[in-house]
Coordinates of N, CA, C and O in Angstrom, one line a residue:
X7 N 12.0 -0.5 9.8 CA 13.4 -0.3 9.3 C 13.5 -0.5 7.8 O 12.6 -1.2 7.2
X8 N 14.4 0.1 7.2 CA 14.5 0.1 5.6 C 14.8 -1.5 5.3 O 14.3 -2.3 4.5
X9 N 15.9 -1.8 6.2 CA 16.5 -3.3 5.6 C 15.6 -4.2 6.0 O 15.1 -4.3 7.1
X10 N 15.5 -5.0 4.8 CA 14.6 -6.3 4.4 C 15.0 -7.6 4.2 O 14.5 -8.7 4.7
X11 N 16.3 -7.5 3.2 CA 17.1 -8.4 3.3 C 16.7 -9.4 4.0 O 15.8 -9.3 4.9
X12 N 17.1 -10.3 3.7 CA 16.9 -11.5 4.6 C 15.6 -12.1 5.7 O 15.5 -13.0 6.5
X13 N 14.6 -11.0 5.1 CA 13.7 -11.4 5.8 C 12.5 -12.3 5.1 O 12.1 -12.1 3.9
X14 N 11.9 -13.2 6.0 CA 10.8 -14.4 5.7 C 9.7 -14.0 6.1 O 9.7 -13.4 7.1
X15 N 8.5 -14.2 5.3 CA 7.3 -14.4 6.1 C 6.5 -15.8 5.8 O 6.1 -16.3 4.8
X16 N 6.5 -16.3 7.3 CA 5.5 -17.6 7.3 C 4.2 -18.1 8.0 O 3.3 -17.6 8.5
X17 N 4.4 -18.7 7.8 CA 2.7 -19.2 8.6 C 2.8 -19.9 10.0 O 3.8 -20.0 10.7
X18 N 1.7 -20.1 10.2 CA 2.0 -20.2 11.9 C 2.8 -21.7 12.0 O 3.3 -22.1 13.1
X19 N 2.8 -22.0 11.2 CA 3.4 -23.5 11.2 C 4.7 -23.6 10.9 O 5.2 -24.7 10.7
X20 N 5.3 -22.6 10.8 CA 6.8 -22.0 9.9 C 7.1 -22.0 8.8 O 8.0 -21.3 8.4
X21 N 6.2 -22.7 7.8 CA 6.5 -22.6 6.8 C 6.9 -21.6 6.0 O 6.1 -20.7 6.3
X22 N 7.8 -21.1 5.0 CA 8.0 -20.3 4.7 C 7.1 -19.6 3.2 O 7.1 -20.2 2.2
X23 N 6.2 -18.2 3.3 CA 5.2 -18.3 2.3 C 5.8 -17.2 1.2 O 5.6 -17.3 0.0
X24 N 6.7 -16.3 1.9 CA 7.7 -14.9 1.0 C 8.7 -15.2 1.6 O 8.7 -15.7 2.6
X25 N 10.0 -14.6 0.5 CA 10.8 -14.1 0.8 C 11.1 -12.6 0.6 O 11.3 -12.2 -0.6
X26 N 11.2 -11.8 1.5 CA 11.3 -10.4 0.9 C 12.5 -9.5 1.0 O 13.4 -9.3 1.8
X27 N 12.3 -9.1 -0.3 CA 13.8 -8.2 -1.0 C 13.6 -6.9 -1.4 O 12.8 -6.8 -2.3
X28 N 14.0 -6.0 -1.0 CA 13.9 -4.6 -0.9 C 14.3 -3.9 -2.4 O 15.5 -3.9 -2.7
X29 N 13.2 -3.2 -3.2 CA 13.2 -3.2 -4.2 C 13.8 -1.6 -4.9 O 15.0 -1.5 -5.1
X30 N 13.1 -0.5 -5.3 CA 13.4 0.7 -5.3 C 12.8 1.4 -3.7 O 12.2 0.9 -2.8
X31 N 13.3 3.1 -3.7 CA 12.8 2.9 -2.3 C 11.8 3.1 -1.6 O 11.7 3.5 -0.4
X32 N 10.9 2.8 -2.6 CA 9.4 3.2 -1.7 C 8.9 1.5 -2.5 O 7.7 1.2 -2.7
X33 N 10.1 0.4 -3.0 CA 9.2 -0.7 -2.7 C 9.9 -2.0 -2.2 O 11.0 -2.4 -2.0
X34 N 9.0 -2.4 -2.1 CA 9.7 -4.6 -1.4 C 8.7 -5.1 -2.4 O 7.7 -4.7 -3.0
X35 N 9.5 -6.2 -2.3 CA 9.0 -6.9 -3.4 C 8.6 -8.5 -2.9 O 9.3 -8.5 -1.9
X36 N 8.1 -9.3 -2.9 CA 7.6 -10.6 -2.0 C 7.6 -11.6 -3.2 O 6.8 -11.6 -4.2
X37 N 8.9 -12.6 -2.9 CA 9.1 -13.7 -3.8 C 8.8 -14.8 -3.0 O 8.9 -14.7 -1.8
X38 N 8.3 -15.8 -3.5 CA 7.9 -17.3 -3.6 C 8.7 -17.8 -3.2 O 9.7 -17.2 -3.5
X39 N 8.9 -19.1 -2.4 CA 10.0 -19.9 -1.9 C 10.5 -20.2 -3.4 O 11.6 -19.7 -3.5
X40 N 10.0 -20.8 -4.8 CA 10.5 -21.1 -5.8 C 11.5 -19.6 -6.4 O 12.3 -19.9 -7.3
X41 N 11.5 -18.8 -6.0 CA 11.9 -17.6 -6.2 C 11.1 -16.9 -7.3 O 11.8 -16.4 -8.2
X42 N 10.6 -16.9 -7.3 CA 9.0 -16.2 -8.8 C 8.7 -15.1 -7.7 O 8.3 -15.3 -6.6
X43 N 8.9 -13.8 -8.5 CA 8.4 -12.9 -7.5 C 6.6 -12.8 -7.7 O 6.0 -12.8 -8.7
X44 N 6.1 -12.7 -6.8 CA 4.8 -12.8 -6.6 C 3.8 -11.1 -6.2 O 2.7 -10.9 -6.8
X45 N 4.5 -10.3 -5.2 CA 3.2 -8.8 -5.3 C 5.1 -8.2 -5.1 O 6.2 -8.7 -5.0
X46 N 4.3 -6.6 -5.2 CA 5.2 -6.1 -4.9 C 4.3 -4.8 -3.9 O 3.2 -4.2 -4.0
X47 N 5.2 -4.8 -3.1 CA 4.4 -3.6 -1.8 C 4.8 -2.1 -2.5 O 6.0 -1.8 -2.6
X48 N 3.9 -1.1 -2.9 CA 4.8 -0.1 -2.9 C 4.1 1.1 -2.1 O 2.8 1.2 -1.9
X49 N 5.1 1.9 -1.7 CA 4.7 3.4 -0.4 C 4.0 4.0 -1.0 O 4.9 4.6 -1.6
X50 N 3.0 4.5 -1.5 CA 2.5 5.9 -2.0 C 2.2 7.0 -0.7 O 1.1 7.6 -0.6
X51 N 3.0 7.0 0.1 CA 3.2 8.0 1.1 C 3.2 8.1 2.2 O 2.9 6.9 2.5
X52 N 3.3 8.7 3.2 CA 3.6 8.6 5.3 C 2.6 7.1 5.3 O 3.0 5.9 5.5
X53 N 1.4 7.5 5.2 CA 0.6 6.4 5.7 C 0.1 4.9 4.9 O -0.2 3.9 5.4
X54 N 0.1 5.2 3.6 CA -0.6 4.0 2.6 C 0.5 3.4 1.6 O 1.5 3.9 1.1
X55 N 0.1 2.4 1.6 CA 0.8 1.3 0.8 C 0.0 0.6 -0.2 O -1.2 0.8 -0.2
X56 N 0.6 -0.2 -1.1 CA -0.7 -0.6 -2.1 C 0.5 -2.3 -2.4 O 1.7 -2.5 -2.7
X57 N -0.7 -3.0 -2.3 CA -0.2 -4.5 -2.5 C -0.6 -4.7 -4.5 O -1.8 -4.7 -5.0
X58 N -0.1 -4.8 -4.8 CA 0.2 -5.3 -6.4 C 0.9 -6.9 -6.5 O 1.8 -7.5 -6.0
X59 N -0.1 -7.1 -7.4 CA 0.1 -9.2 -8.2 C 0.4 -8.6 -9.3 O -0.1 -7.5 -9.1
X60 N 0.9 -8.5 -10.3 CA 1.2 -8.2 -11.5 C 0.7 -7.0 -11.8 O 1.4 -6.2 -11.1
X61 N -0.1 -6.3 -12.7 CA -0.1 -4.6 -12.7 C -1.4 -4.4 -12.0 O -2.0 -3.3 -12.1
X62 N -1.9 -5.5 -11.3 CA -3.3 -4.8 -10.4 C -2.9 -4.7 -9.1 O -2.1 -5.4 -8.6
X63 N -3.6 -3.6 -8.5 CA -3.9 -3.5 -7.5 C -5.0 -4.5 -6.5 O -6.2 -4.7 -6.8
X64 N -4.4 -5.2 -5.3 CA -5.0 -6.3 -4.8 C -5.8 -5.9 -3.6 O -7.0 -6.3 -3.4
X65 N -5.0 -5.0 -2.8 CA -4.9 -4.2 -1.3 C -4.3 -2.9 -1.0 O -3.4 -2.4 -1.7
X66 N -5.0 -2.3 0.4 CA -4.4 -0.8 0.3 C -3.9 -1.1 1.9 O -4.5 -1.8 2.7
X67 N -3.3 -0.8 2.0 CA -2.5 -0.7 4.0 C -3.1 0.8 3.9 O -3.0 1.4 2.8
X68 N -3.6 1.3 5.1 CA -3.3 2.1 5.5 C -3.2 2.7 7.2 O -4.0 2.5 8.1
X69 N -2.3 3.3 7.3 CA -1.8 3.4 8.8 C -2.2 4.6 9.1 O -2.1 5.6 8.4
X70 N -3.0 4.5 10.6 CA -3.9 5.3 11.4 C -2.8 6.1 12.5 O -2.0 5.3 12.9
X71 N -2.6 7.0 12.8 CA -2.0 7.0 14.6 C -2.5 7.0 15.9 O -2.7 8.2 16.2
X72 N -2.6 6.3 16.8 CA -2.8 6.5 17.8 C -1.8 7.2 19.1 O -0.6 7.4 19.2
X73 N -2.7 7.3 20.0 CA -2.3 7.7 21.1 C -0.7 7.3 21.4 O 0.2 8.2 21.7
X74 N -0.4 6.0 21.4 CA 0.6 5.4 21.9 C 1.4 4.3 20.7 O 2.2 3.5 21.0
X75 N 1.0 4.3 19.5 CA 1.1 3.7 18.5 C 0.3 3.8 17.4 O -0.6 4.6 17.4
X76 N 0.5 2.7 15.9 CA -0.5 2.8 15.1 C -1.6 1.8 14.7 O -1.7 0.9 15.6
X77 N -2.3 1.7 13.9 CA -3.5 0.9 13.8 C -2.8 1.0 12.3 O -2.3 2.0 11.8
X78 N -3.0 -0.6 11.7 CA -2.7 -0.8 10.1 C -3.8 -1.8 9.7 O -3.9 -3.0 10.0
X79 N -4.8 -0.9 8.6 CA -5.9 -1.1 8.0 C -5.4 -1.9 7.1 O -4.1 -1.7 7.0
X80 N -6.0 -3.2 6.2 CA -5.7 -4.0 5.4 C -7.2 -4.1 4.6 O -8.2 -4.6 4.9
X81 N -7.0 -3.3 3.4 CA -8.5 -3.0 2.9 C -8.1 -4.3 1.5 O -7.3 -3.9 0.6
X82 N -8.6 -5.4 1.4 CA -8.5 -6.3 0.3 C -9.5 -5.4 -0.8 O -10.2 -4.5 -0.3
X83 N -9.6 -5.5 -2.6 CA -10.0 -4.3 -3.1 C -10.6 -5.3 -4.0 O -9.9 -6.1 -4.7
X84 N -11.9 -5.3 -4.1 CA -12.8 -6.0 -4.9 C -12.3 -6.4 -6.5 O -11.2 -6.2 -6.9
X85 N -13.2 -7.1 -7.4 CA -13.0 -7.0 -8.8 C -13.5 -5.9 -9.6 O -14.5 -5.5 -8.9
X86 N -13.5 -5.3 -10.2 CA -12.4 -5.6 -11.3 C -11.2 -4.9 -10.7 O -11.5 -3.7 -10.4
X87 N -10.0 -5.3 -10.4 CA -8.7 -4.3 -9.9 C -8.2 -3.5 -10.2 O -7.7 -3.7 -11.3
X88 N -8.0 -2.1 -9.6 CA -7.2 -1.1 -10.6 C -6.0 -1.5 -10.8 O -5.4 -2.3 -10.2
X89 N -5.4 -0.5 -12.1 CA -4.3 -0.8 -12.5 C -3.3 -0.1 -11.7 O -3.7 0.8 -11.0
X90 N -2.1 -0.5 -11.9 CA -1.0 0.5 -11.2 C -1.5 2.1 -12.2 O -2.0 2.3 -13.3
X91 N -1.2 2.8 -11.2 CA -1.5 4.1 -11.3 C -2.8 4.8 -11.5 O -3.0 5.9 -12.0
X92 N -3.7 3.8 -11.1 CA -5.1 4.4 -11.0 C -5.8 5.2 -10.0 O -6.2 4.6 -9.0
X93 N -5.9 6.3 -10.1 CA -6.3 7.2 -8.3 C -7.4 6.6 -7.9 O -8.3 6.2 -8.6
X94 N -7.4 6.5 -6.7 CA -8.3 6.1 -6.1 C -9.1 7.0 -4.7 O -8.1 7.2 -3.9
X95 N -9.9 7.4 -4.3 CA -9.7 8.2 -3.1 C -9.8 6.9 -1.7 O -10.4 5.9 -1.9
X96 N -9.3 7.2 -0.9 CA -9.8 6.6 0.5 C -11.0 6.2 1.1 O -11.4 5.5 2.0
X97 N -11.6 7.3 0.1 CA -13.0 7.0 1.7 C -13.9 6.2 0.3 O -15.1 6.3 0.4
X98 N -13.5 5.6 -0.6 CA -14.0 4.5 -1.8 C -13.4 3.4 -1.3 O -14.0 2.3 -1.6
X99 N -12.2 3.1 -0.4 CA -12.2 1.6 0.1 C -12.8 0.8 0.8 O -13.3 1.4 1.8
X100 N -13.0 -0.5 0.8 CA -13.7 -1.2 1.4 C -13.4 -1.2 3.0 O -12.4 -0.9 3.6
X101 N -14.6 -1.8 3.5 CA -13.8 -2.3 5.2 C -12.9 -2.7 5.1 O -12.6 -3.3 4.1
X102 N -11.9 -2.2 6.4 CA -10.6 -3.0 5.9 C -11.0 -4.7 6.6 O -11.8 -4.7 7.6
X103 N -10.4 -6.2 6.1 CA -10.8 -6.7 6.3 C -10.1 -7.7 7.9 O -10.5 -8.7 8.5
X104 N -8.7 -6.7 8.0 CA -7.9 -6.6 8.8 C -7.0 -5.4 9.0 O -6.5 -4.6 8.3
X105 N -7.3 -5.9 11.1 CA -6.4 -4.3 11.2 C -5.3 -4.9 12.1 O -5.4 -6.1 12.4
X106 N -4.0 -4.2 12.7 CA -3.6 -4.5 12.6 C -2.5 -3.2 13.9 O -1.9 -2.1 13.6
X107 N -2.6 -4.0 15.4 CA -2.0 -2.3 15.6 C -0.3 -2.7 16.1 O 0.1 -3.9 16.3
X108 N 0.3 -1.5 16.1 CA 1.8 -2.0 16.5 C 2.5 -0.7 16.0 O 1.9 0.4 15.6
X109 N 3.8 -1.0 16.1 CA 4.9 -0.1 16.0 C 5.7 -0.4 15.1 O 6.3 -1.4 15.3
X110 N 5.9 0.1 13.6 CA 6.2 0.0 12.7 C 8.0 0.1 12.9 O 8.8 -0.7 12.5
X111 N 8.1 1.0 13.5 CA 9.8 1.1 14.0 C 10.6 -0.2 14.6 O 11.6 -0.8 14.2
X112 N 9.5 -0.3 16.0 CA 10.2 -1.5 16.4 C 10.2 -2.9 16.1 O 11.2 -3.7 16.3
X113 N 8.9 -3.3 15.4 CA 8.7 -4.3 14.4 C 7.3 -5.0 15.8 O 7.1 -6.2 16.0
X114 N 6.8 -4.2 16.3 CA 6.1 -4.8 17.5 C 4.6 -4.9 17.7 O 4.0 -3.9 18.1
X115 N 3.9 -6.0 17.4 CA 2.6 -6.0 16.7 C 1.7 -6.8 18.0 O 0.5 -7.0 17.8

């Protein structure tokens, strides 16, 4: 779903680790309980996403489809980090180090 608003993400313990706020529209942005915004998620298209800490790139999501749903790759991106707007091709990312399957629609993982 587009709306973000009001949504948390925490640890298994509840604690609260983001708050996330829906930024331009291909981004969310992930703030600190202190409110200090911390990465920002942005779309670069149907399937991939790129996690950003300040102008580097940290991680790449990328979403597979399956049969009955999707599989979401979580490729963490070595040193030195690219900058925003650096191309990168796909088949240069690392294992992803987490995958991740579910339904992006329903929120059902």
């Amino acid at each position: 779903p587009d709306d973000h608003e009001g949504l948390v993400i925490k640890d298994i313990n509840g604690i609260v680790l983001f708050k996330v706020q829906r930024g331009l529209s291909n981004e969310i942005k992930l703030y600190l309980p202190s409110g200090t915004c911390h990465a920002q998620v942005i779309r670069e298209g149907a399937s991939c996403w790129h996690i950003y800490v300040g102008k580097q790139r940290r991680a790449t999501i990328m979403a597979r489809q399956l049969v009955d749903n999707h599989v979401f790759h979580v490729h963490e991106l070595p040193e030195p980090y690219p900058e925003r707007g650096a191309v990168t091709s796909t088949g240069s990312l690392p294992l992803p180090c987490l995958s991740v399957r579910g339904d992006w629609a329903t929120r059902s993982w």
